[in-house]
Amino acid sequence: MNHDAIRAFSAASRGGARLIGIDLGTKTIGLALSDLGRQIATPLETIRRVKFTPDAQRLAALCRQHAVGGLVVGLPLNMDGSEGPRVQSTRAFIRNLAPILPLPHVFFDERLSTAVVTRALIEADASRARRGELVDKLAAAYILQGCLDVMRHLADVDADPLTD
């Protein structure tokens, strides 16, 4: 995990503004939203992917509606940490999104996020249909919460260098 990138993102994103978490899939885009204090991630919406422009416009509209100050984008690394075609696709999506939605962004490792969320839904006895409705936005919340936790930890460490 690149702590310098997260520190830079934290500084660049508008303080006091919400962050949006993005779980970019091939068929859907799961979204989650932080609170203003950047403590808690809440599932927001799942966008069914159509084409880049309408997908990007919907995302931009939600960012405006919720006064979002930055994007936390799940990076689908391979289990060994290497980058494959899905990582390239995710980076390209964010590059193409920049002119439409000029907000700071950070990539955050999303390995196992969908598996963890799916397992939790199965344990909660959610039906297959219900899991399908929830899994993407819950995965986005899982990714965003992970980044918020790291941001908070780094802020604590930076405030008190004797801490961990």
PDB file of C-alpha atoms in Angstrom:
ATOM      1  CA  MET A   1       0.000   0.000   0.000  1.00  0.00           C
ATOM      2  CA  ASN A   2       1.390   3.374  -0.998  1.00  0.00           C
ATOM      3  CA  HIS A   3       1.101   5.570   2.080  1.00  0.00           C
ATOM      4  CA  ASP A   4       2.595   8.560   0.252  1.00  0.00           C
ATOM      5  CA  ALA A   5      -0.165   8.401  -2.375  1.00  0.00           C
ATOM      6  CA  ILE A   6      -2.822   8.250   0.347  1.00  0.00           C
ATOM      7  CA  ARG A   7      -1.240  11.193   2.210  1.00  0.00           C
ATOM      8  CA  ALA A   8      -1.119  13.226  -1.031  1.00  0.00           C
ATOM      9  CA  PHE A   9      -4.733  12.329  -1.816  1.00  0.00           C
ATOM     10  CA  SER A  10      -5.848  13.297   1.692  1.00  0.00           C
ATOM     11  CA  ALA A  11      -4.155  16.680   1.297  1.00  0.00           C
ATOM     12  CA  ALA A  12      -5.506  17.259  -2.227  1.00  0.00           C
ATOM     13  CA  SER A  13      -9.124  16.273  -1.599  1.00  0.00           C
ATOM     14  CA  ARG A  14     -11.249  19.057  -0.179  1.00  0.00           C
ATOM     15  CA  GLY A  15     -11.221  18.751   3.587  1.00  0.00           C
ATOM     16  CA  GLY A  16     -14.712  18.528   5.043  1.00  0.00           C
ATOM     17  CA  ALA A  17     -16.018  17.092   1.780  1.00  0.00           C
ATOM     18  CA  ARG A  18     -17.266  13.553   1.357  1.00  0.00           C
ATOM     19  CA  LEU A  19     -15.314  10.928  -0.532  1.00  0.00           C
ATOM     20  CA  ILE A  20     -16.847   8.442  -2.914  1.00  0.00           C
ATOM     21  CA  GLY A  21     -15.649   4.854  -3.167  1.00  0.00           C
ATOM     22  CA  ILE A  22     -15.750   3.137  -6.548  1.00  0.00           C
ATOM     23  CA  ASP A  23     -15.783  -0.594  -7.238  1.00  0.00           C
ATOM     24  CA  LEU A  24     -15.458  -0.655 -11.024  1.00  0.00           C
ATOM     25  CA  GLY A  25     -16.665  -3.894 -12.555  1.00  0.00           C
ATOM     26  CA  THR A  26     -17.208  -4.917 -16.135  1.00  0.00           C
ATOM     27  CA  LYS A  27     -21.027  -4.857 -15.801  1.00  0.00           C
ATOM     28  CA  THR A  28     -21.592  -2.556 -12.814  1.00  0.00           C
ATOM     29  CA  ILE A  29     -20.019   0.254 -10.835  1.00  0.00           C
ATOM     30  CA  GLY A  30     -20.544  -0.026  -7.104  1.00  0.00           C
ATOM     31  CA  LEU A  31     -20.489   3.266  -5.216  1.00  0.00           C
ATOM     32  CA  ALA A  32     -20.177   4.180  -1.551  1.00  0.00           C
ATOM     33  CA  LEU A  33     -20.105   7.536   0.199  1.00  0.00           C
ATOM     34  CA  SER A  34     -18.232   8.718   3.267  1.00  0.00           C
ATOM     35  CA  ASP A  35     -19.684  10.962   5.917  1.00  0.00           C
ATOM     36  CA  LEU A  36     -18.396  14.543   6.150  1.00  0.00           C
ATOM     37  CA  GLY A  37     -15.954  13.568   8.917  1.00  0.00           C
ATOM     38  CA  ARG A  38     -14.531  10.809   6.719  1.00  0.00           C
ATOM     39  CA  GLN A  39     -15.061   8.182   9.393  1.00  0.00           C
ATOM     40  CA  ILE A  40     -17.733   5.884   7.967  1.00  0.00           C
ATOM     41  CA  ALA A  41     -18.398   4.525   4.476  1.00  0.00           C
ATOM     42  CA  THR A  42     -22.000   3.833   3.486  1.00  0.00           C
ATOM     43  CA  PRO A  43     -23.155   1.948   0.364  1.00  0.00           C
ATOM     44  CA  LEU A  44     -24.707   4.394  -2.090  1.00  0.00           C
ATOM     45  CA  GLU A  45     -25.691   2.959  -5.453  1.00  0.00           C
ATOM     46  CA  THR A  46     -24.884   0.434  -8.149  1.00  0.00           C
ATOM     47  CA  ILE A  47     -24.690   1.798 -11.672  1.00  0.00           C
ATOM     48  CA  ARG A  48     -25.420  -0.716 -14.422  1.00  0.00           C
ATOM     49  CA  ARG A  49     -22.739  -0.048 -17.001  1.00  0.00           C
ATOM     50  CA  VAL A  50     -23.934   0.974 -20.442  1.00  0.00           C
ATOM     51  CA  LYS A  51     -21.210   2.992 -22.156  1.00  0.00           C
ATOM     52  CA  PHE A  52     -18.470   5.196 -20.794  1.00  0.00           C
ATOM     53  CA  THR A  53     -20.170   8.585 -21.293  1.00  0.00           C
ATOM     54  CA  PRO A  54     -23.504   7.844 -19.570  1.00  0.00           C
ATOM     55  CA  ASP A  55     -21.679   5.951 -16.805  1.00  0.00           C
ATOM     56  CA  ALA A  56     -19.315   8.878 -16.254  1.00  0.00           C
ATOM     57  CA  GLN A  57     -22.183  11.398 -16.352  1.00  0.00           C
ATOM     58  CA  ARG A  58     -24.112   9.470 -13.673  1.00  0.00           C
ATOM     59  CA  LEU A  59     -21.027   9.293 -11.484  1.00  0.00           C
ATOM     60  CA  ALA A  60     -20.359  13.027 -11.975  1.00  0.00           C
ATOM     61  CA  ALA A  61     -23.991  13.858 -11.120  1.00  0.00           C
ATOM     62  CA  LEU A  62     -23.775  11.864  -7.876  1.00  0.00           C
ATOM     63  CA  CYS A  63     -20.488  13.563  -6.989  1.00  0.00           C
ATOM     64  CA  ARG A  64     -22.072  16.995  -7.495  1.00  0.00           C
ATOM     65  CA  GLN A  65     -25.226  16.010  -5.588  1.00  0.00           C
ATOM     66  CA  HIS A  66     -23.211  14.852  -2.565  1.00  0.00           C
ATOM     67  CA  ALA A  67     -20.486  17.549  -2.787  1.00  0.00           C
ATOM     68  CA  VAL A  68     -17.738  14.930  -3.169  1.00  0.00           C
ATOM     69  CA  GLY A  69     -14.147  16.091  -2.768  1.00  0.00           C
ATOM     70  CA  GLY A  70     -12.286  13.001  -4.009  1.00  0.00           C
ATOM     71  CA  LEU A  71     -12.506   9.491  -5.423  1.00  0.00           C
ATOM     72  CA  VAL A  72     -11.245   6.266  -3.826  1.00  0.00           C
ATOM     73  CA  VAL A  73     -10.990   3.756  -6.648  1.00  0.00           C
ATOM     74  CA  GLY A  74     -10.689   0.039  -6.022  1.00  0.00           C
ATOM     75  CA  LEU A  75      -7.660  -1.376  -7.841  1.00  0.00           C
ATOM     76  CA  PRO A  76      -8.246  -5.023  -8.832  1.00  0.00           C
ATOM     77  CA  LEU A  77      -4.724  -6.354  -8.365  1.00  0.00           C
ATOM     78  CA  ASN A  78      -3.979 -10.034  -8.894  1.00  0.00           C
ATOM     79  CA  MET A  79      -3.565 -12.078  -5.709  1.00  0.00           C
ATOM     80  CA  ASP A  80       0.233 -11.892  -6.072  1.00  0.00           C
ATOM     81  CA  GLY A  81       0.038  -8.078  -6.240  1.00  0.00           C
ATOM     82  CA  SER A  82       0.751  -7.855  -9.958  1.00  0.00           C
ATOM     83  CA  GLU A  83      -1.310  -5.778 -12.369  1.00  0.00           C
ATOM     84  CA  GLY A  84      -3.406  -7.474 -15.021  1.00  0.00           C
ATOM     85  CA  PRO A  85      -5.861  -6.339 -17.719  1.00  0.00           C
ATOM     86  CA  ARG A  86      -8.534  -5.280 -15.184  1.00  0.00           C
ATOM     87  CA  VAL A  87      -6.068  -2.874 -13.538  1.00  0.00           C
ATOM     88  CA  GLN A  88      -5.256  -1.370 -16.931  1.00  0.00           C
ATOM     89  CA  SER A  89      -8.975  -1.004 -17.648  1.00  0.00           C
ATOM     90  CA  THR A  90      -9.574   0.674 -14.272  1.00  0.00           C
ATOM     91  CA  ARG A  91      -6.697   3.124 -14.771  1.00  0.00           C
ATOM     92  CA  ALA A  92      -7.974   3.936 -18.290  1.00  0.00           C
ATOM     93  CA  PHE A  93     -11.500   4.577 -16.972  1.00  0.00           C
ATOM     94  CA  ILE A  94     -10.172   7.037 -14.364  1.00  0.00           C
ATOM     95  CA  ARG A  95      -7.894   8.727 -16.928  1.00  0.00           C
ATOM     96  CA  ASN A  96     -10.874   9.195 -19.262  1.00  0.00           C
ATOM     97  CA  LEU A  97     -13.048  10.364 -16.364  1.00  0.00           C
ATOM     98  CA  ALA A  98     -10.665  13.194 -15.368  1.00  0.00           C
ATOM     99  CA  PRO A  99     -11.923  15.775 -17.918  1.00  0.00           C
ATOM    100  CA  ILE A 100     -15.549  15.097 -16.914  1.00  0.00           C
ATOM    101  CA  LEU A 101     -14.917  14.842 -13.188  1.00  0.00           C
ATOM    102  CA  PRO A 102     -11.747  16.739 -12.217  1.00  0.00           C
ATOM    103  CA  LEU A 103     -11.425  15.455  -8.650  1.00  0.00           C
ATOM    104  CA  PRO A 104      -8.357  14.030  -6.929  1.00  0.00           C
ATOM    105  CA  HIS A 105      -8.313  10.252  -6.776  1.00  0.00           C
ATOM    106  CA  VAL A 106      -6.386   7.469  -5.136  1.00  0.00           C
ATOM    107  CA  PHE A 107      -6.255   3.816  -6.060  1.00  0.00           C
ATOM    108  CA  PHE A 108      -6.821   1.408  -3.169  1.00  0.00           C
ATOM    109  CA  ASP A 109      -6.171  -2.334  -3.222  1.00  0.00           C
ATOM    110  CA  GLU A 110      -9.508  -4.110  -3.563  1.00  0.00           C
ATOM    111  CA  ARG A 111      -8.303  -7.720  -3.441  1.00  0.00           C
ATOM    112  CA  LEU A 112     -10.902  -9.976  -1.836  1.00  0.00           C
ATOM    113  CA  SER A 113     -13.395  -7.138  -1.229  1.00  0.00           C
ATOM    114  CA  THR A 114     -16.151  -8.835  -3.238  1.00  0.00           C
ATOM    115  CA  ALA A 115     -15.377 -12.219  -1.669  1.00  0.00           C
ATOM    116  CA  VAL A 116     -15.537 -10.792   1.874  1.00  0.00           C
ATOM    117  CA  VAL A 117     -18.820  -9.003   1.186  1.00  0.00           C
ATOM    118  CA  THR A 118     -20.344 -12.030  -0.550  1.00  0.00           C
ATOM    119  CA  ARG A 119     -19.394 -14.288   2.361  1.00  0.00           C
ATOM    120  CA  ALA A 120     -20.973 -11.834   4.833  1.00  0.00           C
ATOM    121  CA  LEU A 121     -24.180 -11.753   2.774  1.00  0.00           C
ATOM    122  CA  ILE A 122     -24.290 -15.548   2.612  1.00  0.00           C
ATOM    123  CA  GLU A 123     -23.793 -15.738   6.389  1.00  0.00           C
ATOM    124  CA  ALA A 124     -26.657 -13.239   6.740  1.00  0.00           C
ATOM    125  CA  ASP A 125     -28.764 -15.666   4.670  1.00  0.00           C
ATOM    126  CA  ALA A 126     -29.334 -13.151   1.866  1.00  0.00           C
ATOM    127  CA  SER A 127     -30.883 -14.688  -1.239  1.00  0.00           C
ATOM    128  CA  ARG A 128     -28.840 -14.898  -4.415  1.00  0.00           C
ATOM    129  CA  ALA A 129     -30.968 -12.118  -5.952  1.00  0.00           C
ATOM    130  CA  ARG A 130     -30.496  -9.893  -2.900  1.00  0.00           C
ATOM    131  CA  ARG A 131     -26.734 -10.527  -2.937  1.00  0.00           C
ATOM    132  CA  GLY A 132     -26.688  -9.495  -6.596  1.00  0.00           C
ATOM    133  CA  GLU A 133     -28.395  -6.206  -5.706  1.00  0.00           C
ATOM    134  CA  LEU A 134     -26.040  -5.399  -2.833  1.00  0.00           C
ATOM    135  CA  VAL A 135     -22.612  -6.858  -3.477  1.00  0.00           C
ATOM    136  CA  ASP A 136     -21.141  -4.094  -5.681  1.00  0.00           C
ATOM    137  CA  LYS A 137     -22.083  -1.128  -3.510  1.00  0.00           C
ATOM    138  CA  LEU A 138     -21.107  -3.063  -0.363  1.00  0.00           C
ATOM    139  CA  ALA A 139     -17.729  -3.871  -1.955  1.00  0.00           C
ATOM    140  CA  ALA A 140     -17.322  -0.148  -2.707  1.00  0.00           C
ATOM    141  CA  ALA A 141     -18.085   0.612   0.955  1.00  0.00           C
ATOM    142  CA  TYR A 142     -15.524  -2.005   2.038  1.00  0.00           C
ATOM    143  CA  ILE A 143     -12.865  -0.394  -0.202  1.00  0.00           C
ATOM    144  CA  LEU A 144     -13.729   3.135   0.923  1.00  0.00           C
ATOM    145  CA  GLN A 145     -13.779   2.155   4.601  1.00  0.00           C
ATOM    146  CA  GLY A 146     -10.337   0.582   4.233  1.00  0.00           C
ATOM    147  CA  CYS A 147      -8.971   3.798   2.753  1.00  0.00           C
ATOM    148  CA  LEU A 148     -10.657   5.964   5.417  1.00  0.00           C
ATOM    149  CA  ASP A 149      -9.107   3.785   8.126  1.00  0.00           C
ATOM    150  CA  VAL A 150      -5.637   4.120   6.572  1.00  0.00           C
ATOM    151  CA  MET A 151      -6.081   7.887   6.189  1.00  0.00           C
ATOM    152  CA  ARG A 152      -7.057   8.191   9.846  1.00  0.00           C
ATOM    153  CA  HIS A 153      -4.111   6.027  10.938  1.00  0.00           C
ATOM    154  CA  LEU A 154      -1.653   8.064   8.847  1.00  0.00           C
ATOM    155  CA  ALA A 155      -3.036  11.317  10.282  1.00  0.00           C
ATOM    156  CA  ASP A 156      -2.508   9.931  13.795  1.00  0.00           C
ATOM    157  CA  VAL A 157       1.045   8.817  12.964  1.00  0.00           C
ATOM    158  CA  ASP A 158       1.871  12.163  11.376  1.00  0.00           C
ATOM    159  CA  ALA A 159       0.497  13.993  14.430  1.00  0.00           C
ATOM    160  CA  ASP A 160       2.513  11.820  16.842  1.00  0.00           C
ATOM    161  CA  PRO A 161       5.652  10.333  15.225  1.00  0.00           C
ATOM    162  CA  LEU A 162       6.185   8.082  18.272  1.00  0.00           C
ATOM    163  CA  THR A 163       3.009   6.186  17.364  1.00  0.00           C
ATOM    164  CA  ASP A 164       3.391   2.918  15.450  1.00  0.00           C
TER     165      ASP A 164
END
